[in-house]
Coordinates of C-alpha atoms and ligand atoms in Angstrom, one line a residue:
M1 CA 13.6 44.6 16.4
L2 CA 10.9 43.4 18.8
K3 CA 9.6 47.0 19.4
E4 CA 9.5 47.6 15.6
I5 CA 7.5 44.4 15.0
R6 CA 5.0 45.4 17.7
A7 CA 4.6 48.8 16.1
Y8 CA 3.8 47.2 12.8
Y9 CA 1.4 44.8 14.5
Q10 CA -0.4 47.8 15.9
E11 CA -0.5 49.4 12.5
V12 CA -2.1 46.4 10.9
V13 CA -4.7 46.1 13.7
E14 CA -5.6 49.8 13.1
T15 CA -5.7 49.6 9.3
T16 CA -9.1 49.2 7.7
I17 CA -9.4 47.5 4.3
S18 CA -12.7 48.3 2.6
S19 CA -11.9 48.3 -1.1
K20 CA -9.8 46.5 -3.6
N21 CA -7.5 49.5 -3.7
D22 CA -7.0 49.2 0.0
V23 CA -5.9 45.6 -0.5
F24 CA -3.5 46.7 -3.2
V25 CA -1.9 49.4 -1.0
F26 CA -1.8 47.0 2.0
K27 CA -0.2 44.2 0.0
K28 CA 2.4 46.6 -1.4
R29 CA 3.3 47.9 2.1
F30 CA 3.6 44.4 3.7
F31 CA 3.9 41.7 1.1
S32 CA 5.9 43.3 -1.8
K33 CA 9.6 42.7 -2.4
Q34 CA 10.6 45.9 -0.7
G35 CA 7.7 45.5 1.8
V36 CA 7.8 45.3 5.6
L37 CA 7.7 41.5 5.9
N38 CA 10.5 40.8 3.4
S39 CA 12.8 43.3 5.0
L40 CA 12.0 41.9 8.5
F41 CA 12.7 38.3 7.3
S42 CA 16.0 39.3 5.6
R43 CA 17.2 41.1 8.8
F44 CA 16.1 38.1 10.8
K45 CA 18.6 35.9 9.0
K46 CA 21.5 38.0 10.3
I47 CA 20.7 38.3 14.0
S48 CA 22.1 36.1 16.8
K49 CA 20.6 32.8 17.8
E50 CA 19.3 34.1 21.1
E51 CA 17.6 37.1 19.4
K52 CA 16.1 34.7 16.8
K53 CA 14.4 32.8 19.6
L54 CA 12.7 36.0 20.9
V55 CA 11.8 37.5 17.5
G56 CA 10.9 34.5 15.3
K57 CA 7.4 33.9 16.7
D58 CA 6.5 37.6 16.6
I59 CA 7.4 38.0 12.9
N60 CA 5.3 35.0 12.0
L61 CA 2.4 36.3 14.1
L62 CA 2.7 39.6 12.2
K63 CA 2.6 37.7 8.9
D64 CA -0.4 35.7 9.9
L65 CA -2.2 38.8 10.9
C66 CA -1.5 40.5 7.6
Q67 CA -2.9 37.5 5.8
K68 CA -6.0 37.3 7.9
K69 CA -6.7 41.0 7.2
I70 CA -6.7 40.3 3.5
N71 CA -8.7 37.1 3.9
S72 CA -11.4 38.7 5.9
F73 CA -11.9 41.3 3.2
S74 CA -12.3 38.6 0.6
L75 CA -14.9 36.9 2.8
S76 CA -16.8 40.1 3.2
L77 CA -16.9 40.3 -0.6
V78 CA -18.5 36.9 -0.8
S79 CA -21.2 37.7 1.8
N80 CA -22.0 41.0 -0.1
K81 CA -24.3 39.8 -2.8
N82 CA -23.6 42.7 -5.1
T83 CA -20.1 41.6 -5.7
V84 CA -18.7 38.6 -7.6
E85 CA -18.4 35.4 -5.5
D86 CA -15.1 33.6 -5.1
L87 CA -16.1 30.1 -6.1
T88 CA -12.8 28.6 -5.0
R89 CA -13.4 29.6 -1.4
P90 CA -13.7 26.6 1.0
S91 CA -17.2 26.3 2.4
P92 CA -17.6 28.1 5.7
T93 CA -20.0 25.4 7.0
F94 CA -19.4 21.6 6.8
T95 CA -22.7 19.8 6.3
G96 CA -21.4 16.2 5.7
S97 CA -21.1 13.6 8.5
K98 CA -18.8 10.7 9.1
H99 CA -19.6 7.3 7.6
P100 CA -20.5 4.7 10.3
I101 CA -17.4 2.6 9.4
T102 CA -15.2 5.7 9.9
K103 CA -16.9 6.3 13.2
I104 CA -16.5 2.7 14.5
S105 CA -12.9 2.6 13.2
G106 CA -12.2 5.8 15.1
Q107 CA -13.7 4.5 18.3
I108 CA -11.7 1.3 18.1
N109 CA -8.5 3.2 17.4
E110 CA -9.1 5.5 20.3
I111 CA -9.4 2.6 22.7
F112 CA -6.2 1.0 21.6
K113 CA -4.4 4.4 21.6
S114 CA -5.5 4.8 25.2
L115 CA -3.9 1.4 26.0
G116 CA -0.5 2.5 24.6
F117 CA -0.8 1.5 20.9
Y118 CA 0.2 3.8 18.0
V119 CA -1.1 3.7 14.4
S120 CA 1.0 2.4 11.5
S121 CA -0.1 2.1 7.8
G122 CA 1.1 0.5 4.6
P123 CA 0.2 0.1 0.9
E124 CA -3.0 -1.5 -0.4
I125 CA -1.2 -3.1 -3.3
E126 CA 1.2 -5.5 -1.7
D127 CA 3.8 -8.0 -2.8
D128 CA 3.6 -11.7 -2.1
W129 CA 6.3 -11.6 0.6
H130 CA 4.6 -9.1 2.9
N131 CA 1.1 -10.4 2.5
F132 CA 1.8 -14.1 2.6
E133 CA 5.3 -15.5 2.6
A134 CA 6.7 -13.7 5.6
L135 CA 3.6 -14.8 7.5
N136 CA 4.4 -18.4 7.2
L137 CA 2.3 -18.9 4.0
P138 CA 4.7 -20.1 1.3
K139 CA 3.5 -20.4 -2.3
N140 CA 0.9 -23.3 -2.7
H141 CA 0.3 -23.5 1.0
P142 CA -3.3 -24.7 1.4
A143 CA -4.1 -22.0 4.0
R144 CA -3.8 -19.4 1.3
D145 CA -7.3 -20.5 0.4
M146 CA -8.6 -18.9 3.6
Q147 CA -8.1 -15.6 1.9
D148 CA -9.1 -15.6 -1.8
T149 CA -6.9 -13.1 -3.5
F150 CA -7.1 -10.5 -6.2
F151 CA -3.9 -10.5 -8.1
V152 CA -2.6 -7.5 -10.1
N153 CA -2.6 -8.6 -13.7
V154 CA 0.6 -7.2 -14.9
N155 CA 2.6 -9.1 -12.3
P156 CA 1.3 -12.1 -10.3
D157 CA 3.8 -11.2 -7.6
F158 CA 1.6 -8.2 -6.7
L159 CA -1.8 -8.4 -5.2
L160 CA -4.4 -6.4 -3.2
R161 CA -3.7 -7.0 0.4
T162 CA -6.0 -9.6 2.0
H163 CA -5.3 -8.4 5.5
T164 CA -3.4 -5.6 7.2
S165 CA -1.0 -8.2 8.7
S166 CA 1.2 -7.1 5.8
V167 CA 1.6 -3.7 7.6
Q168 CA 2.8 -5.6 10.6
V169 CA 5.4 -7.4 8.6
R170 CA 6.6 -4.1 7.2
H171 CA 6.6 -2.5 10.7
M172 CA 8.5 -5.4 12.4
S173 CA 11.1 -5.4 9.5
G174 CA 11.8 -1.7 10.0
N175 CA 11.6 -1.3 13.8
K176 CA 13.1 -2.8 16.9
P177 CA 10.9 -4.0 19.8
P178 CA 9.2 -2.9 21.9
I179 CA 6.5 -2.7 19.2
R180 CA 2.9 -1.8 20.1
T181 CA 1.0 -0.9 17.0
I182 CA -2.4 -1.1 15.4
S183 CA -2.9 -1.0 11.6
P184 CA -6.3 0.0 10.4
G185 CA -7.1 -0.1 6.6
R186 CA -9.0 -1.4 3.7
V187 CA -8.5 -5.0 2.6
F188 CA -9.7 -7.0 -0.4
R189 CA -10.8 -10.6 -0.9
N190 CA -12.2 -12.4 -3.9
E191 CA -15.4 -13.5 -2.2
A192 CA -19.0 -13.7 -3.3
V193 CA -20.8 -10.6 -2.0
S194 CA -23.5 -11.5 0.5
S195 CA -25.1 -10.1 3.7
R196 CA -22.1 -11.4 5.7
A197 CA -19.2 -10.9 3.3
H198 CA -17.9 -8.3 0.8
C199 CA -14.9 -8.1 -1.6
I200 CA -13.8 -4.9 0.2
F201 CA -13.9 -4.4 3.9
H202 CA -12.0 -2.7 6.7
Q203 CA -9.7 -4.3 9.3
I204 CA -7.9 -3.2 12.4
E205 CA -5.0 -5.5 13.3
G206 CA -2.8 -5.1 16.4
L207 CA 0.7 -6.3 17.3
Y208 CA 2.7 -6.2 20.5
V209 CA 6.3 -7.5 20.5
D210 CA 8.6 -7.3 23.5
K211 CA 10.5 -9.5 26.0
N212 CA 8.2 -11.9 27.9
V213 CA 4.9 -11.1 26.2
S214 CA 2.4 -13.8 27.1
F215 CA -0.9 -15.2 25.9
T216 CA -2.5 -14.0 29.2
D217 CA -1.4 -10.4 28.4
M218 CA -3.2 -10.7 25.0
K219 CA -6.3 -12.1 26.6
N220 CA -6.4 -9.4 29.2
L221 CA -5.9 -6.7 26.6
L222 CA -8.7 -8.0 24.3
F223 CA -11.1 -8.4 27.2
V224 CA -10.4 -4.8 28.3
F225 CA -11.0 -3.6 24.7
A226 CA -14.3 -5.5 24.4
K227 CA -15.6 -4.2 27.7
K228 CA -14.7 -0.6 26.8
F229 CA -16.3 -0.9 23.4
F230 CA -19.4 -3.0 24.1
G231 CA -19.9 -2.2 27.8
N232 CA -19.0 -3.9 31.0
D233 CA -21.7 -6.6 30.9
V234 CA -20.8 -8.0 27.5
S235 CA -20.4 -11.8 27.4
L236 CA -17.2 -13.0 25.8
R237 CA -15.5 -16.3 25.0
F238 CA -12.2 -17.4 23.7
R239 CA -12.0 -20.4 21.3
P240 CA -8.9 -22.2 20.0
S241 CA -8.4 -21.6 16.3
Y242 CA -5.8 -21.8 13.5
F243 CA -3.8 -19.1 11.7
P244 CA -0.6 -19.9 9.9
F245 CA 1.2 -16.8 11.4
T246 CA 0.3 -17.4 15.1
E247 CA 0.8 -20.3 17.4
P248 CA -1.3 -20.9 19.5
S249 CA -4.2 -19.1 17.9
A250 CA -7.7 -18.2 19.1
E251 CA -10.8 -16.4 18.2
M252 CA -13.0 -14.2 20.4
D253 CA -16.8 -14.3 20.3
V254 CA -19.4 -11.9 21.6
F255 CA -22.7 -13.2 22.8
L256 CA -25.6 -11.8 20.8
G257 CA -28.4 -14.2 21.7
T258 CA -30.9 -15.8 19.4
Q259 CA -34.0 -13.9 20.4
T260 CA -34.6 -12.4 16.9
E261 CA -34.5 -14.3 13.7
A262 CA -31.8 -12.0 12.4
D263 CA -29.6 -12.8 15.5
Y264 CA -30.3 -16.5 15.0
R265 CA -29.2 -16.3 11.4
L266 CA -26.2 -14.1 12.0
T267 CA -24.9 -16.4 14.8
K268 CA -25.8 -19.6 12.9
G269 CA -28.1 -20.5 15.8
S270 CA -25.4 -20.5 18.5
G271 CA -26.0 -16.9 19.8
W272 CA -22.2 -16.3 19.6
L273 CA -20.6 -14.1 16.9
E274 CA -16.9 -14.2 16.2
I275 CA -15.4 -10.7 16.2
L276 CA -11.6 -11.2 16.0
G277 CA -8.7 -13.7 15.4
C278 CA -5.6 -13.6 17.5
G279 CA -2.6 -15.5 18.7
M280 CA 1.1 -15.5 19.7
V281 CA 3.2 -14.5 16.7
D282 CA 4.9 -17.6 15.3
P283 CA 8.7 -17.6 15.9
N284 CA 9.2 -18.1 12.1
V285 CA 7.4 -14.8 11.4
L286 CA 9.6 -13.0 13.9
S287 CA 12.7 -14.4 12.2
N288 CA 11.4 -13.4 8.8
C289 CA 11.2 -9.9 10.1
N290 CA 14.7 -9.9 11.6
I291 CA 13.5 -10.1 15.2
N292 CA 15.2 -12.8 17.3
P293 CA 12.5 -15.2 18.6
K294 CA 14.8 -16.4 21.4
T295 CA 14.8 -12.9 23.0
Y296 CA 11.4 -11.6 22.0
S297 CA 7.8 -12.9 21.8
G298 CA 4.6 -11.2 20.7
Y299 CA 0.9 -11.4 20.1
A300 CA -1.2 -10.2 17.2
F301 CA -4.9 -9.8 16.6
G302 CA -7.2 -8.7 13.8
M303 CA -10.8 -7.7 13.5
G304 CA -13.2 -6.8 10.8
V305 CA -14.7 -3.3 11.3
E306 CA -18.0 -4.0 9.3
R307 CA -18.7 -7.0 11.5
I308 CA -18.3 -4.9 14.7
A309 CA -20.3 -2.1 13.2
M310 CA -23.1 -4.5 12.4
L311 CA -23.1 -5.8 16.0
K312 CA -23.0 -2.3 17.6
Y313 CA -25.7 -0.8 15.4
G314 CA -27.8 -3.9 14.8
V315 CA -27.3 -3.7 11.0
K316 CA -28.2 -7.1 9.5
D317 CA -26.7 -6.7 6.0
L318 CA -23.1 -5.7 5.5
R319 CA -23.7 -4.5 1.9
L320 CA -25.6 -1.5 3.3
F321 CA -22.3 0.0 4.4
F322 CA -21.1 0.2 0.8
E323 CA -24.2 1.5 -1.1
N324 CA -24.0 5.1 0.1
D325 CA -27.8 5.2 0.4
L326 CA -28.4 8.5 2.2
S327 CA -31.5 7.3 4.0
F328 CA -29.4 4.6 5.6
L329 CA -26.4 6.8 6.3
K330 CA -28.5 9.6 7.9
Q331 CA -29.4 7.3 10.8
F332 CA -25.8 7.6 12.1
N333 CA -25.6 11.4 12.1
Ligands
LIG401 N1 -5.0 -11.7 9.6 C1 -6.1 -12.5 10.1 C2 -7.2 -12.3 9.1 O1 -7.3 -11.4 8.3 C3 -6.5 -12.0 11.4 C4 -5.5 -12.3 12.5 C5 -4.5 -11.3 12.7 C6 -5.4 -13.5 13.1 C7 -3.5 -11.6 13.7 C8 -4.5 -13.7 14.1 C9 -3.5 -12.8 14.4 O2 -8.1 -13.1 9.1

């Protein structure tokens, strides 16, 4: 069979298709019911396993070649102005470019992937359990005010996720440690839109759960990340903080300085800008996700992509990322 396939391959290579009639004849010979490919595939079903291994790839190569032969004729029709254009054809050149938020997100993801993390994702419309309750935020808990929420009208139990920690709850509930994942995605908060805040933004949250995971491990990881992203001479600091789902909790700041008025305003006069929240996963959260907190511990962190993009590119107003003004976007090409 192998010899036969190679002979057909040669035949296709030598065939020239220069008219619609040629296409018709070619399709009939190779793609029709009684055609070459069909008969090869039905014979393929009957041969032994060992032979299949040898032959399978070659049949598919032959099929691809036949398809390419037809495609390249269609393309030549398009470039010949006297013939009708195929308007459904995908553009041969791609003139768009990536949005700065997509770029920064990609760079952050790549750094964490190089440190052994894999990407997980989840729904943007969440239920109360995954967004709040499992994370130690029972109904009426005052800390829910930290993340003003958009509820889905038809059912108050559903909401637009306020952070991608919800993905971590889903991931922990469905997987056994060791877990080492990042969850990038869009999140929504019912906040007044200003130069520092928006009702939609992007987050990347990370989670590591295993035996004997320590706060020091987390701090090292986040320092390595920040140095890779901002450069070796970046100044960083860790501050104690509070999140209901981590204990102890901290925030990491990057030093911007106060030389310009914009930096002064952005850092509220201190020179430091907060870029992420983090902490050791609260044992209650692990139990809520069916992970035994006596055996396992973990850390989690979360950062806002817009905030980091503002820092990296020196953009002083977060709203610019959402306006799709081409003169703004072109600067990042
Ligand atoms: N989920 C927090 C937020 O959106 C960030 C965070 C994640 C903090 C993990 C600590 C640990 O603000």
